[in-house]
Each structure stands twice: as structure tokens, then as C-alpha cells.
Amino acid sequence: RPTAQVIVTGHIHRPRIWRRPDGRMVINTGAFTPPGRSLAVDLKETVIRVRQVISRRGYFHPGTVIAEFPLADPASPAVSGSV
């Protein structure tokens, strides 16, 4: 929480990615209902990827990567909270 680098939220109908004044990245994934499209977030140890969500024949699939953000090393003191 205090050391979070990225905030992921959803349900607000218009997907959006922005950086807060404190430097944290905010990713709103949108919703699976009109009027907007939806985004998916792939979280790996060192990177976060944001993808479009594609609907085909009633099923949802991960689509094109539209943004990618490196994450700090989990062993670093700034992330783990140790001094």
C-alpha cells in the first residue's frame, strides 16, 4: 500500500491509464458492458502489461499489448520495506 507502484481498478466504464502526481501508475480496466472497451492486466515479477480484451463468439481473449511498465526489483529495500 504505501510502497505500491501500480494501482489497478475496474468497473469505471471508460478504461484509462494515468500517472498520479506521486508517481504511481493507475490502470482502470474499464468494464465488460457498453459504452467502453475492456483492458486486462498481466502481472509478472518485473513487469506489468496492459492488453486490450477481445470478444469473439461470446468469449473474451487477451489482445494486443497497449502498455508495459517495469516494476522495481522485489528484493530492493524500497519495495520490501526493509532499511
Tab-separated table of C-alpha atoms in Angstrom:
chain	number	residue	atom	x	y	z
A	1	ARG	CA	0.000	0.000	0.000
A	2	PRO	CA	2.360	2.823	0.954
A	3	THR	CA	5.003	1.443	-1.415
A	4	ALA	CA	2.624	0.361	-4.205
A	5	GLN	CA	3.932	1.290	-7.635
A	6	VAL	CA	0.747	0.487	-9.554
A	7	ILE	CA	-2.951	0.748	-8.665
A	8	VAL	CA	-5.324	-1.426	-10.694
A	9	THR	CA	-9.041	-0.712	-10.576
A	10	GLY	CA	-12.012	-1.554	-12.729
A	11	HIS	CA	-15.699	-1.126	-13.331
A	12	ILE	CA	-15.440	2.530	-14.308
A	13	HIS	CA	-16.754	2.159	-17.844
A	14	ARG	CA	-14.050	4.039	-19.700
A	15	PRO	CA	-10.627	2.371	-19.489
A	16	ARG	CA	-7.710	4.661	-18.871
A	17	ILE	CA	-4.059	4.635	-17.758
A	18	TRP	CA	-2.500	7.617	-16.000
A	19	ARG	CA	0.280	8.586	-13.618
A	20	ARG	CA	-0.641	10.261	-10.331
A	21	PRO	CA	1.328	13.284	-9.061
A	22	ASP	CA	3.033	10.986	-6.512
A	23	GLY	CA	4.415	8.896	-9.404
A	24	ARG	CA	2.147	5.855	-9.027
A	25	MET	CA	0.622	4.396	-12.175
A	26	VAL	CA	-3.174	3.920	-12.177
A	27	ILE	CA	-4.765	1.413	-14.534
A	28	ASN	CA	-8.548	1.396	-14.856
A	29	THR	CA	-9.539	-1.772	-16.723
A	30	GLY	CA	-12.975	-0.486	-17.754
A	31	ALA	CA	-15.998	-2.773	-17.824
A	32	PHE	CA	-17.385	-5.564	-19.978
A	33	THR	CA	-20.505	-3.545	-20.771
A	34	PRO	CA	-21.113	-0.639	-23.146
A	35	PRO	CA	-20.078	2.048	-23.853
A	36	GLY	CA	-16.414	1.241	-23.454
A	37	ARG	CA	-13.938	-1.483	-24.124
A	38	SER	CA	-12.112	-3.563	-21.528
A	39	LEU	CA	-8.486	-3.979	-20.581
A	40	ALA	CA	-6.673	-6.879	-18.938
A	41	VAL	CA	-3.567	-6.678	-16.769
A	42	ASP	CA	-0.770	-9.277	-16.894
A	43	LEU	CA	1.333	-9.067	-13.748
A	44	LYS	CA	4.782	-10.610	-13.829
A	45	GLU	CA	7.565	-10.312	-11.263
A	46	THR	CA	9.340	-7.488	-13.081
A	47	VAL	CA	6.759	-6.050	-15.487
A	48	ILE	CA	3.082	-5.194	-15.774
A	49	ARG	CA	1.443	-5.408	-19.208
A	50	VAL	CA	-1.898	-3.922	-20.178
A	51	ARG	CA	-3.788	-5.612	-23.012
A	52	GLN	CA	-6.990	-4.969	-24.879
A	53	VAL	CA	-9.692	-7.575	-24.307
A	54	ILE	CA	-11.136	-9.048	-27.489
A	55	SER	CA	-14.617	-10.589	-27.612
A	56	ARG	CA	-15.054	-13.397	-30.158
A	57	ARG	CA	-18.105	-15.619	-30.383
A	58	GLY	CA	-19.159	-14.833	-26.834
A	59	TYR	CA	-15.716	-15.498	-25.287
A	60	PHE	CA	-13.140	-12.998	-24.069
A	61	HIS	CA	-9.493	-13.273	-25.102
A	62	PRO	CA	-6.347	-11.256	-24.300
A	63	GLY	CA	-5.497	-8.986	-27.198
A	64	THR	CA	-2.716	-6.625	-28.180
A	65	VAL	CA	-0.385	-5.213	-25.517
A	66	ILE	CA	-1.080	-1.467	-25.361
A	67	ALA	CA	1.208	-0.530	-22.442
A	68	GLU	CA	4.045	-2.038	-20.441
A	69	PHE	CA	5.603	-0.807	-17.198
A	70	PRO	CA	8.712	-2.153	-15.468
A	71	LEU	CA	8.394	-2.894	-11.767
A	72	ALA	CA	11.121	-2.318	-9.204
A	73	ASP	CA	13.142	-5.328	-8.119
A	74	PRO	CA	11.139	-7.096	-5.359
A	75	ALA	CA	14.384	-7.577	-3.406
A	76	SER	CA	15.141	-3.856	-3.309
A	77	PRO	CA	14.763	-2.120	0.081
A	78	ALA	CA	12.333	0.468	-1.342
A	79	VAL	CA	9.852	-2.250	-2.276
A	80	SER	CA	10.343	-4.764	0.535
A	81	GLY	CA	10.152	-2.117	3.233
A	82	SER	CA	13.479	-3.022	4.866
A	83	VAL	CA	16.027	-0.332	5.630
